[in-house]
CSV table of C-alpha atoms and ligand atoms in Angstrom, one decimal:
chain,number,residue,atom,x,y,z
A,1,MET,CA,27.5,21.1,-11.4
A,2,GLN,CA,26.3,17.8,-9.8
A,3,THR,CA,24.5,15.2,-12.1
A,4,PRO,CA,20.7,15.3,-10.3
A,5,LYS,CA,19.8,12.3,-8.7
A,6,ILE,CA,16.3,10.1,-9.0
A,7,VAL,CA,15.2,7.7,-6.3
A,8,ILE,CA,12.3,5.5,-7.3
A,9,LEU,CA,11.2,3.8,-4.2
A,10,GLY,CA,9.4,0.2,-5.2
A,11,ALA,CA,9.4,-2.3,-8.0
A,12,GLY,CA,6.2,-2.5,-8.3
A,13,TYR,CA,4.1,-1.6,-11.6
A,14,GLY,CA,4.5,2.1,-10.9
A,15,GLY,CA,8.1,2.1,-10.0
A,16,LEU,CA,9.2,-0.1,-12.8
A,17,ILE,CA,7.4,1.5,-15.4
A,18,THR,CA,8.6,4.6,-14.4
A,19,SER,CA,11.8,3.1,-14.8
A,20,ARG,CA,11.6,2.1,-18.2
A,21,GLN,CA,9.9,5.7,-19.0
A,22,LEU,CA,12.8,7.1,-17.7
A,23,GLU,CA,15.4,5.2,-19.5
A,24,LYS,CA,13.4,6.6,-22.6
A,25,THR,CA,13.2,9.9,-21.8
A,26,LEU,CA,16.9,10.5,-20.1
A,27,LYS,CA,19.7,11.8,-22.2
A,28,ASN,CA,23.1,9.8,-21.3
A,29,GLY,CA,24.6,11.3,-18.0
A,30,GLU,CA,21.4,13.5,-17.5
A,31,ALA,CA,20.8,11.9,-14.3
A,32,GLU,CA,21.4,9.2,-12.2
A,33,VAL,CA,18.6,7.3,-10.9
A,34,THR,CA,18.4,4.4,-8.7
A,35,LEU,CA,15.6,2.0,-8.2
A,36,ILE,CA,15.1,0.3,-4.7
A,37,ASN,CA,13.1,-2.4,-4.0
A,38,LYS,CA,13.1,-5.2,-1.0
A,39,HIS,CA,13.6,-8.2,-3.5
A,40,ASP,CA,15.3,-8.4,-6.4
A,41,TYR,CA,12.3,-9.8,-8.4
A,42,HIS,CA,9.3,-7.9,-9.1
A,43,TYR,CA,6.0,-9.9,-9.0
A,44,ILE,CA,3.1,-9.9,-10.8
A,45,SER,CA,0.9,-8.7,-8.4
A,46,THR,CA,-2.2,-8.9,-10.4
A,47,GLN,CA,-1.5,-13.0,-10.6
A,48,LEU,CA,-0.5,-13.5,-6.7
A,49,HIS,CA,-3.7,-15.4,-6.3
A,50,LYS,CA,-2.2,-18.2,-8.3
A,51,THR,CA,0.8,-18.5,-6.4
A,52,GLY,CA,-1.4,-18.8,-3.5
A,53,ALA,CA,-3.4,-21.8,-4.7
A,54,GLY,CA,0.0,-23.1,-6.4
A,55,THR,CA,-1.5,-22.8,-10.1
A,56,ALA,CA,1.2,-21.2,-11.6
A,57,PRO,CA,4.8,-21.9,-11.1
A,58,ASP,CA,7.3,-19.3,-9.1
A,59,GLU,CA,8.9,-18.0,-12.9
A,60,LYS,CA,5.3,-16.9,-14.6
A,61,ILE,CA,5.0,-14.7,-11.2
A,62,THR,CA,8.5,-13.3,-10.8
A,63,LEU,CA,10.7,-11.2,-12.5
A,64,HIS,CA,14.3,-10.8,-12.0
A,65,ILE,CA,14.4,-6.6,-11.7
A,66,PRO,CA,18.2,-6.4,-13.0
A,67,ASP,CA,16.6,-8.3,-16.5
A,68,LEU,CA,14.0,-5.8,-17.0
A,69,LEU,CA,16.5,-2.6,-16.5
A,70,LYS,CA,18.0,-2.4,-20.3
A,71,THR,CA,19.7,1.1,-20.9
A,72,GLY,CA,22.3,1.1,-18.1
A,73,LYS,CA,20.5,4.5,-17.2
A,74,VAL,CA,19.0,3.0,-13.9
A,75,GLN,CA,20.7,1.1,-11.3
A,76,PHE,CA,19.1,-1.1,-9.4
A,77,LYS,CA,19.5,-1.6,-5.4
A,78,ARG,CA,18.1,-3.9,-3.6
A,79,GLY,CA,16.9,-2.8,0.4
A,80,THR,CA,14.0,-2.1,2.3
A,81,VAL,CA,13.0,1.1,3.1
A,82,GLN,CA,12.9,2.2,6.7
A,83,ASN,CA,12.3,6.1,6.4
A,84,VAL,CA,12.5,9.6,4.6
A,85,ASN,CA,14.3,12.5,5.7
A,86,PHE,CA,12.6,14.8,3.5
A,87,THR,CA,14.0,17.9,4.7
A,88,ALA,CA,17.6,16.6,4.0
A,89,LYS,CA,16.7,14.4,1.2
A,90,LYS,CA,17.6,10.8,2.3
A,91,VAL,CA,16.7,7.6,2.2
A,92,GLN,CA,17.2,5.2,5.2
A,93,LEU,CA,17.5,1.5,4.5
A,94,GLU,CA,17.2,-0.8,7.1
A,95,SER,CA,20.4,-2.0,6.5
A,96,GLY,CA,21.9,1.5,7.8
A,97,GLU,CA,22.3,2.7,4.1
A,98,VAL,CA,21.4,6.2,3.1
A,99,ILE,CA,20.4,7.3,-0.2
A,100,ASP,CA,20.8,10.9,-1.4
A,101,TYR,CA,18.0,12.0,-3.5
A,102,ASP,CA,17.3,15.1,-5.8
A,103,TYR,CA,13.8,14.1,-7.2
A,104,LEU,CA,11.9,11.3,-5.5
A,105,MET,CA,9.6,8.6,-6.5
A,106,ILE,CA,6.9,7.0,-4.0
A,107,GLY,CA,5.9,3.6,-5.3
A,108,LEU,CA,5.7,1.4,-2.3
A,109,GLY,CA,2.4,0.0,-2.9
A,110,PHE,CA,-0.1,-1.6,-0.8
A,111,ASP,CA,-1.1,-3.6,2.6
A,112,VAL,CA,-3.6,-5.6,3.9
A,113,SER,CA,-6.6,-3.9,5.9
A,114,THR,CA,-7.7,-6.4,8.8
A,115,PHE,CA,-10.1,-3.9,10.2
A,116,GLY,CA,-9.2,-4.8,13.5
A,117,ILE,CA,-10.9,-8.1,13.9
A,118,PRO,CA,-9.6,-10.0,16.6
A,119,GLY,CA,-7.2,-13.0,15.2
A,120,VAL,CA,-7.1,-12.0,11.8
A,121,GLU,CA,-3.6,-10.1,11.8
A,122,GLU,CA,-2.1,-13.4,13.2
A,123,ASN,CA,-3.6,-15.8,12.0
A,124,ALA,CA,-5.5,-15.0,8.3
A,125,PHE,CA,-3.3,-15.4,5.4
A,126,LYS,CA,-2.4,-12.6,3.2
A,127,ILE,CA,-2.8,-11.9,-0.5
A,128,LYS,CA,-0.2,-9.1,-0.3
A,129,SER,CA,3.3,-10.1,-1.8
A,130,PHE,CA,5.0,-13.2,-3.8
A,131,ARG,CA,6.2,-14.7,0.2
A,132,SER,CA,2.9,-14.1,1.7
A,133,THR,CA,1.1,-16.4,-1.0
A,134,LYS,CA,3.8,-18.8,-1.4
A,135,ALA,CA,3.0,-19.0,2.7
A,136,ILE,CA,-0.6,-19.9,2.1
A,137,HIS,CA,0.3,-22.8,-0.6
A,138,ASN,CA,2.9,-24.0,1.9
A,139,HIS,CA,0.4,-23.9,4.4
A,140,MET,CA,-2.0,-25.8,2.3
A,141,LEU,CA,0.3,-28.9,1.1
A,142,ARG,CA,1.0,-29.2,4.9
A,143,GLN,CA,-2.6,-29.5,5.6
A,144,PHE,CA,-3.4,-32.0,3.3
A,145,ALA,CA,-0.2,-34.2,4.6
A,146,ALA,CA,-1.4,-33.3,7.6
A,147,PHE,CA,-5.2,-34.7,7.0
A,148,LYS,CA,-3.8,-38.4,6.2
A,149,GLU,CA,-2.7,-38.6,9.6
A,150,ASP,CA,-5.0,-37.1,11.6
A,151,GLN,CA,-8.4,-36.8,8.8
A,152,ASP,CA,-9.1,-33.7,10.9
A,153,PRO,CA,-11.7,-31.9,8.4
A,154,SER,CA,-10.5,-28.5,9.9
A,155,ARG,CA,-7.4,-29.2,7.5
A,156,LEU,CA,-9.1,-29.5,4.6
A,157,THR,CA,-11.9,-26.5,5.1
A,158,PHE,CA,-10.3,-23.2,3.0
A,159,ALA,CA,-12.0,-20.4,3.7
A,160,VAL,CA,-11.9,-16.8,1.8
A,161,ALA,CA,-12.8,-14.1,3.6
A,162,GLY,CA,-14.4,-11.3,0.8
A,163,ALA,CA,-15.9,-12.3,-2.3
A,164,GLY,CA,-14.9,-8.9,-4.0
A,165,PHE,CA,-12.1,-9.0,-7.1
A,166,THR,CA,-9.4,-10.4,-5.3
A,167,GLY,CA,-11.4,-13.1,-3.4
A,168,ILE,CA,-13.2,-14.0,-6.1
A,169,GLU,CA,-9.8,-14.6,-8.1
A,170,MET,CA,-8.2,-16.7,-5.0
A,171,ILE,CA,-11.5,-18.8,-5.1
A,172,GLY,CA,-11.7,-19.1,-8.8
A,173,GLU,CA,-7.7,-20.6,-8.6
A,174,LEU,CA,-8.2,-22.9,-5.6
A,175,ILE,CA,-11.5,-24.6,-7.7
A,176,GLU,CA,-8.8,-25.1,-10.3
A,177,ALA,CA,-6.2,-26.4,-7.7
A,178,MET,CA,-8.8,-29.1,-5.5
A,179,PRO,CA,-8.5,-32.0,-7.7
A,180,LYS,CA,-5.2,-31.6,-8.3
A,181,LEU,CA,-4.0,-31.4,-4.7
A,182,CYS,CA,-6.3,-34.2,-4.0
A,183,ARG,CA,-4.9,-36.5,-6.7
A,184,LYS,CA,-1.6,-36.1,-5.2
A,185,TYR,CA,-2.2,-36.7,-2.0
A,186,ASP,CA,-5.0,-39.4,-2.5
A,187,ILE,CA,-7.4,-38.0,-1.0
A,188,PRO,CA,-11.2,-37.3,-2.6
A,189,VAL,CA,-12.2,-34.4,-3.6
A,190,SER,CA,-15.3,-34.4,-1.5
A,191,GLU,CA,-13.6,-34.5,1.6
A,192,THR,CA,-12.5,-30.3,0.8
A,193,ARG,CA,-14.9,-27.8,1.3
A,194,ILE,CA,-14.1,-23.7,-0.4
A,195,ILE,CA,-15.9,-21.1,1.5
A,196,ASN,CA,-16.6,-17.7,0.5
A,197,ILE,CA,-17.2,-15.5,3.3
A,198,GLU,CA,-18.5,-12.1,2.5
A,199,ALA,CA,-19.9,-9.2,4.3
A,200,TYR,CA,-22.1,-7.6,1.8
A,201,GLU,CA,-25.4,-9.3,0.4
A,202,THR,CA,-24.1,-10.6,-3.1
A,203,VAL,CA,-20.6,-11.4,-4.1
A,204,LEU,CA,-18.8,-8.9,-6.7
A,205,PRO,CA,-20.6,-6.1,-4.9
A,206,GLY,CA,-20.3,-2.8,-7.4
A,207,PHE,CA,-20.1,-5.7,-10.6
A,208,ASP,CA,-23.7,-5.3,-12.4
A,209,GLN,CA,-26.3,-8.0,-11.6
A,210,LYS,CA,-25.7,-10.0,-14.8
A,211,ALA,CA,-22.0,-10.4,-13.8
A,212,ILE,CA,-23.1,-11.5,-9.7
A,213,ASP,CA,-25.1,-13.9,-11.1
A,214,PHE,CA,-22.9,-15.4,-13.2
A,215,THR,CA,-20.3,-15.6,-10.5
A,216,ALA,CA,-22.4,-16.9,-7.6
A,217,GLY,CA,-23.9,-19.9,-10.3
A,218,TYR,CA,-20.2,-20.5,-11.1
A,219,LEU,CA,-19.0,-20.9,-8.0
A,220,ARG,CA,-21.8,-23.0,-6.4
A,221,LYS,CA,-21.8,-25.3,-9.5
A,222,ASN,CA,-17.8,-25.7,-8.4
A,223,GLY,CA,-19.1,-26.7,-5.1
A,224,VAL,CA,-18.3,-23.6,-3.5
A,225,GLU,CA,-20.1,-22.9,-0.5
A,226,LEU,CA,-21.1,-18.6,-0.4
A,227,MET,CA,-21.5,-17.3,2.7
A,228,THR,CA,-22.8,-13.7,1.8
A,229,SER,CA,-24.2,-11.5,4.1
A,230,THR,CA,-21.8,-13.1,7.0
A,231,LYS,CA,-19.4,-11.0,8.7
A,232,ILE,CA,-16.4,-12.6,10.2
A,233,LEU,CA,-16.0,-11.5,14.2
A,234,GLU,CA,-12.9,-13.6,15.2
A,235,CYS,CA,-10.2,-15.7,13.9
A,236,SER,CA,-8.4,-18.2,15.7
A,237,PRO,CA,-5.2,-21.1,14.4
A,238,THR,CA,-8.3,-23.6,14.1
A,239,SER,CA,-11.4,-22.0,13.6
A,240,ILE,CA,-13.2,-19.1,12.1
A,241,THR,CA,-16.0,-17.3,14.5
A,242,LEU,CA,-19.2,-15.9,12.3
A,243,ASP,CA,-21.9,-13.4,13.2
A,244,ASN,CA,-24.6,-15.7,12.6
A,245,GLY,CA,-23.1,-18.0,15.7
A,246,GLU,CA,-21.4,-20.0,13.7
A,247,GLU,CA,-17.6,-21.6,14.6
A,248,LEU,CA,-16.4,-22.8,11.4
A,249,PRO,CA,-13.5,-25.4,12.1
A,250,SER,CA,-11.1,-24.1,9.7
A,251,ARG,CA,-7.0,-23.6,9.7
A,252,THR,CA,-6.9,-21.7,6.9
A,253,LEU,CA,-8.5,-18.1,6.3
A,254,ILE,CA,-7.2,-16.6,3.6
A,255,TRP,CA,-8.3,-12.7,3.9
A,256,SER,CA,-9.0,-10.4,0.9
A,257,GLY,CA,-11.3,-8.0,3.1
A,258,GLY,CA,-9.5,-4.8,1.5
A,259,VAL,CA,-6.9,-3.2,1.0
A,260,ARG,CA,-4.8,0.3,2.3
A,261,GLY,CA,-1.8,2.2,1.3
A,262,ASN,CA,2.2,0.5,2.8
A,263,THR,CA,1.8,0.7,6.5
A,264,LEU,CA,5.0,2.2,5.9
A,265,LEU,CA,3.8,5.6,4.5
A,266,GLU,CA,2.2,6.6,8.0
A,267,GLU,CA,5.9,6.9,9.5
A,268,LEU,CA,6.5,9.3,6.7
A,269,ALA,CA,6.3,13.1,7.5
A,270,LEU,CA,3.4,13.4,4.6
A,271,PRO,CA,-0.3,14.1,3.6
A,272,ILE,CA,-1.6,11.1,4.3
A,273,SER,CA,-5.3,10.3,4.1
A,274,LYS,CA,-7.2,6.8,4.6
A,275,GLY,CA,-3.7,5.1,4.5
A,276,ARG,CA,-2.3,6.5,1.3
A,277,ILE,CA,-0.1,9.3,0.1
A,278,VAL,CA,-2.6,12.5,-1.2
A,279,ILE,CA,-1.3,13.6,-4.6
A,280,ASP,CA,-1.9,16.6,-6.7
A,281,LYS,CA,-3.0,16.4,-10.3
A,282,PHE,CA,1.2,16.5,-11.8
A,283,LEU,CA,1.4,12.6,-9.3
A,284,ARG,CA,3.4,14.9,-6.6
A,285,VAL,CA,2.9,14.7,-3.2
A,286,LYS,CA,0.6,17.8,-2.1
A,287,GLY,CA,2.9,20.6,-1.0
A,288,MET,CA,6.5,19.0,-2.3
A,289,ASP,CA,7.8,20.1,-5.8
A,290,ASN,CA,10.5,17.2,-5.9
A,291,VAL,CA,8.9,13.9,-4.3
A,292,PHE,CA,6.1,12.3,-6.5
A,293,CYS,CA,4.2,9.5,-5.5
A,294,ILE,CA,1.9,6.8,-7.6
A,295,GLY,CA,0.0,3.5,-7.8
A,296,ASP,CA,-1.7,1.9,-4.6
A,297,ALA,CA,0.6,4.5,-2.1
A,298,ALA,CA,-0.8,7.4,-3.8
A,299,LEU,CA,-4.7,8.7,-3.2
A,300,PHE,CA,-5.6,11.0,-6.3
A,301,LEU,CA,-8.9,12.4,-6.4
A,302,LYS,CA,-11.0,12.9,-9.4
A,303,ASN,CA,-13.1,16.0,-10.6
A,304,ASP,CA,-15.8,14.5,-8.3
A,305,GLY,CA,-13.9,14.3,-5.4
A,306,THR,CA,-14.0,10.5,-4.9
A,307,PRO,CA,-10.4,8.8,-5.2
A,308,LEU,CA,-9.3,6.5,-7.8
A,309,PRO,CA,-9.0,2.9,-7.4
A,310,PRO,CA,-6.0,1.2,-6.1
A,311,THR,CA,-5.3,-0.7,-9.2
A,312,ALA,CA,-2.6,-1.9,-11.7
A,313,GLN,CA,-4.4,-0.1,-14.4
A,314,VAL,CA,-4.1,3.0,-12.4
A,315,ALA,CA,-0.3,2.4,-11.6
A,316,ILE,CA,0.8,2.0,-14.9
A,317,GLN,CA,-1.3,5.0,-16.3
A,318,GLN,CA,0.1,7.0,-13.6
A,319,ALA,CA,3.7,5.7,-14.4
A,320,GLU,CA,3.3,6.6,-17.6
A,321,VAL,CA,3.0,10.2,-17.1
A,322,CYS,CA,5.4,10.3,-13.7
A,323,GLY,CA,8.7,9.5,-15.6
A,324,PRO,CA,7.7,12.2,-18.0
A,325,ASN,CA,7.3,14.3,-15.5
A,326,LEU,CA,10.4,13.8,-13.5
A,327,VAL,CA,12.1,14.5,-16.5
A,328,ALA,CA,10.5,17.8,-16.7
A,329,THR,CA,10.6,18.8,-13.6
A,330,LEU,CA,14.4,18.5,-13.6
A,331,ARG,CA,14.7,20.3,-16.8
A,332,GLY,CA,12.3,23.1,-15.5
A,333,GLN,CA,10.1,22.4,-17.7
A,334,GLN,CA,6.0,22.1,-17.6
A,335,LEU,CA,4.4,19.2,-16.0
A,336,LYS,CA,1.8,17.1,-17.6
A,337,ALA,CA,-1.5,16.7,-15.8
A,338,PHE,CA,-2.8,13.5,-15.3
A,339,GLU,CA,-5.7,11.9,-16.5
A,340,TYR,CA,-7.1,8.5,-16.0
A,341,HIS,CA,-9.0,6.2,-18.6
A,342,HIS,CA,-10.8,3.3,-17.3
A,343,LYS,CA,-10.3,0.7,-20.1
A,344,GLY,CA,-12.5,-1.9,-18.1
A,345,THR,CA,-12.2,-4.6,-15.5
A,346,VAL,CA,-12.1,-8.5,-15.6
A,347,ALA,CA,-12.1,-10.6,-12.9
A,348,SER,CA,-10.8,-14.2,-13.4
A,349,ILE,CA,-12.5,-17.3,-11.6
A,350,GLY,CA,-9.9,-19.8,-12.7
A,351,ASN,CA,-8.6,-20.5,-15.9
A,352,LYS,CA,-11.7,-21.1,-17.4
A,353,ALA,CA,-14.2,-18.5,-16.7
A,354,ALA,CA,-14.2,-14.4,-15.3
A,355,VAL,CA,-16.4,-11.6,-15.5
A,356,GLY,CA,-16.2,-7.8,-16.2
A,357,LYS,CA,-16.5,-5.5,-18.9
A,358,VAL,CA,-13.8,-4.2,-21.3
A,359,PHE,CA,-14.5,-0.9,-23.4
A,360,GLY,CA,-18.0,-1.0,-22.4
A,361,LEU,CA,-18.7,-3.9,-23.2
A,362,LYS,CA,-20.0,-6.8,-20.7
A,363,ILE,CA,-18.0,-10.4,-20.9
A,364,SER,CA,-18.3,-13.5,-19.1
A,365,GLY,CA,-17.2,-17.2,-19.4
A,366,LEU,CA,-14.5,-18.7,-21.4
A,367,PHE,CA,-14.4,-15.6,-23.5
A,368,ALA,CA,-13.7,-13.2,-20.4
A,369,ALA,CA,-11.0,-15.7,-19.3
A,370,LEU,CA,-9.3,-15.5,-22.6
A,371,MET,CA,-9.5,-11.5,-22.5
A,372,LYS,CA,-8.1,-11.8,-18.8
A,373,GLN,CA,-5.2,-13.4,-20.3
A,374,VAL,CA,-5.1,-10.8,-23.1
A,375,ILE,CA,-4.7,-7.7,-20.7
A,376,GLU,CA,-2.4,-10.0,-18.2
A,377,ALA,CA,0.0,-10.3,-21.6
A,378,ARG,CA,-0.2,-6.5,-22.5
A,379,TYR,CA,0.9,-5.6,-18.5
A,380,LEU,CA,4.0,-7.7,-19.0
A,381,PHE,CA,4.5,-5.9,-22.4
A,382,VAL,CA,4.5,-2.8,-20.9
A,383,LEU,CA,7.3,-4.2,-18.4
A,384,GLY,CA,9.4,-5.9,-20.9
A,385,GLY,CA,8.4,-5.5,-24.6
A,386,PRO,CA,7.2,-8.8,-27.0
A,387,GLY,CA,10.2,-10.6,-26.1
A,388,LEU,CA,8.7,-10.6,-22.2
A,389,VAL,CA,5.5,-11.8,-23.6
A,390,ILE,CA,6.4,-14.5,-25.2
A,391,LYS,CA,9.2,-15.8,-22.7
A,392,GLN,CA,6.9,-15.7,-19.9
A,393,LEU,CA,3.7,-17.4,-22.3
A,394,PHE,CA,6.1,-20.6,-22.8
A,395,ARG,CA,7.7,-20.4,-19.5
A,396,ALA,CA,5.4,-23.1,-17.9
A,397,GLY,CA,5.8,-25.3,-20.4
A,398,LYS,CA,2.0,-24.8,-21.7
A,399,PRO,CA,1.0,-21.3,-23.3
A,400,GLN,CA,-1.8,-20.1,-21.2
A,401,SER,CA,-4.2,-19.6,-24.0
A,402,GLU,CA,-3.1,-23.4,-25.0
A,403,LEU,CA,-4.4,-24.3,-21.3
A,404,ALA,CA,-8.1,-22.7,-21.7
A,405,VAL,CA,-8.6,-24.1,-24.9
A,406,SER,CA,-7.5,-27.7,-24.0
A,407,LYS,CA,-10.2,-27.9,-21.4
A,408,GLN,CA,-13.3,-26.8,-23.7
A,409,LYS,CA,-12.8,-30.0,-24.9
B,1,FAD,C1,-4.6,-10.8,-6.3
B,1,FAD,C2,-4.4,-9.7,-6.8
B,1,FAD,C3,-5.1,-9.6,-8.0
B,1,FAD,C4,-5.4,-8.3,-8.6
B,1,FAD,N1,-5.8,-7.9,-10.0
B,1,FAD,C5,-5.9,-6.9,-10.9
B,1,FAD,C6,-6.2,-6.8,-11.7
B,1,FAD,O1,-6.6,-7.9,-12.3
B,1,FAD,N2,-6.1,-5.6,-12.5
B,1,FAD,C7,-5.7,-4.5,-12.0
B,1,FAD,O2,-5.9,-3.3,-12.3
B,1,FAD,N3,-4.9,-4.4,-10.6
B,1,FAD,C8,-5.3,-5.8,-9.8
B,1,FAD,N4,-5.0,-6.1,-8.7
B,1,FAD,C9,-3.9,-4.5,-8.0
B,1,FAD,C10,-3.0,-4.1,-8.4
B,1,FAD,O3,-2.1,-5.3,-8.0
B,1,FAD,C11,-2.4,-3.3,-7.5
B,1,FAD,O4,-2.8,-2.1,-8.1
B,1,FAD,C12,-0.7,-3.0,-8.1
B,1,FAD,O5,0.2,-4.0,-8.1
B,1,FAD,C13,0.0,-1.5,-7.9
B,1,FAD,O6,0.8,-1.1,-8.5
B,1,FAD,P1,2.1,-0.2,-7.1
B,1,FAD,O7,3.4,-0.3,-8.1
B,1,FAD,O8,1.8,0.9,-6.6
B,1,FAD,O9,2.5,-1.4,-6.1
B,1,FAD,P2,3.0,-2.7,-6.2
B,1,FAD,O10,2.6,-3.8,-7.0
B,1,FAD,O11,2.3,-3.5,-4.8
B,1,FAD,O12,4.4,-2.7,-5.7
B,1,FAD,C14,5.3,-2.3,-4.6
B,1,FAD,C15,6.7,-2.6,-4.4
B,1,FAD,O13,7.4,-1.9,-3.3
B,1,FAD,C16,8.2,-3.0,-2.8
B,1,FAD,N5,8.2,-2.3,-1.4
B,1,FAD,C17,7.3,-2.7,-0.5
B,1,FAD,N6,7.6,-2.2,0.8
B,1,FAD,C18,9.3,-1.6,0.5
B,1,FAD,C19,9.9,-1.3,1.5
B,1,FAD,N7,9.9,-0.9,2.5
B,1,FAD,N8,11.2,-1.2,0.7
B,1,FAD,C20,11.5,-1.5,-0.6
B,1,FAD,N9,10.4,-2.1,-1.4
B,1,FAD,C21,9.5,-2.1,-0.9
B,1,FAD,C22,7.2,-4.2,-2.6
B,1,FAD,O14,8.3,-5.2,-2.8
B,1,FAD,C23,7.0,-4.2,-4.6
B,1,FAD,O15,8.1,-4.8,-5.2
B,1,FAD,C24,-4.7,-7.2,-8.0
B,1,FAD,C25,-4.3,-7.1,-6.8
B,1,FAD,C26,-3.9,-8.2,-6.0
B,1,FAD,C27,-3.4,-8.8,-4.9
């Protein structure tokens, strides 16, 4: 009998942690496992806003995937998935290569929703991948350099669309980044503007009032112009049109208006709802026994009929069940139903502040910022054990916690 083939698409949190679970659970030679990803690095998507603002070095945000696969039980293949033939059980890569599978796990992550607002797709910057956020930082550097030549204020007007979780984290990093950039280009900070545009009445819609007030106060204290109850109607390379009639001269709109499943999912002949693949309680694609899907690509409905949010926390917990369920499927054993346990949510506002709730406890300020770093360290721990936590902590020369503490003085 041929060795069964397991193929994992995407090396985000979902794909990588499923791979680690398979490394732990599979016996030697029990299956051939291939992990396919666009790049040979995993980007820590929960920290992409730092790449966008340039507040963290690339080595802290990206991890070489082969280094994370330790046992030889999972083979890494660099490639971009183009399509899947579920009848023939074949994955088609953009390179033309075709990969056979017996069992498949789809962990292709998210795309950004721009809601068809004119000009946003073409002109706004997206917090989507390492490359897309690196493009934000490079663009900002070009704007600072060009301002020295033409003094055009639109160059130093940085707008973030959306004051939800990701938008606030992006704004927080811009607050951190601005003084350093101004020093580098010898431009007064007063020449720069950071604007946060949000269609809802408040920042962090869905958070409790205390967190909302803390965040709005912190942003204002740091010079951020908050435009709540304001919708973006259009975006051009040099301006943003708002529904209050204002034409905001800005060459940088960073879009964080919402996410949806990877657009590639719509090409696949699978049950899709709200851009995500509908899965059952065992994390299998509805109606399929050999295809699993987790993370942002998947739509998992809770008992009350509402979907789980697209978060790393969900992707990680699902991967911890998906790996053993893949093995149970190939062994013909009983599968485990997935249950989500929400541990909390903490949104950072730069290095020195954060807001959120952990294990039911509301937190804000510097303590919350430290808590956020503990959460990030836990993600690293799950990905690569204590060795990876220590390596990443000291990669930037100075550990993050030390940074936070030194700012207190
Ligand atoms: C700025 C920011 C901050 C966040 N903060 C938090 C937080 O604090 N807490 C939290 O719980 N969640 C947070 N999230 C959400 C979290 O990052 C996502 O929910 C999580 O990354 C989803 O994991 P995933 O494995 O489903 O997908 P992803 O991490 O998106 O991984 C998908 C992988 O698939 C690869 N891929 C995509 N298309 C192809 C293709 N065609 N072929 C091959 N490979 C492909 C990608 O390169 C990527 O490696 C944040 C997100 C952002 C953007």
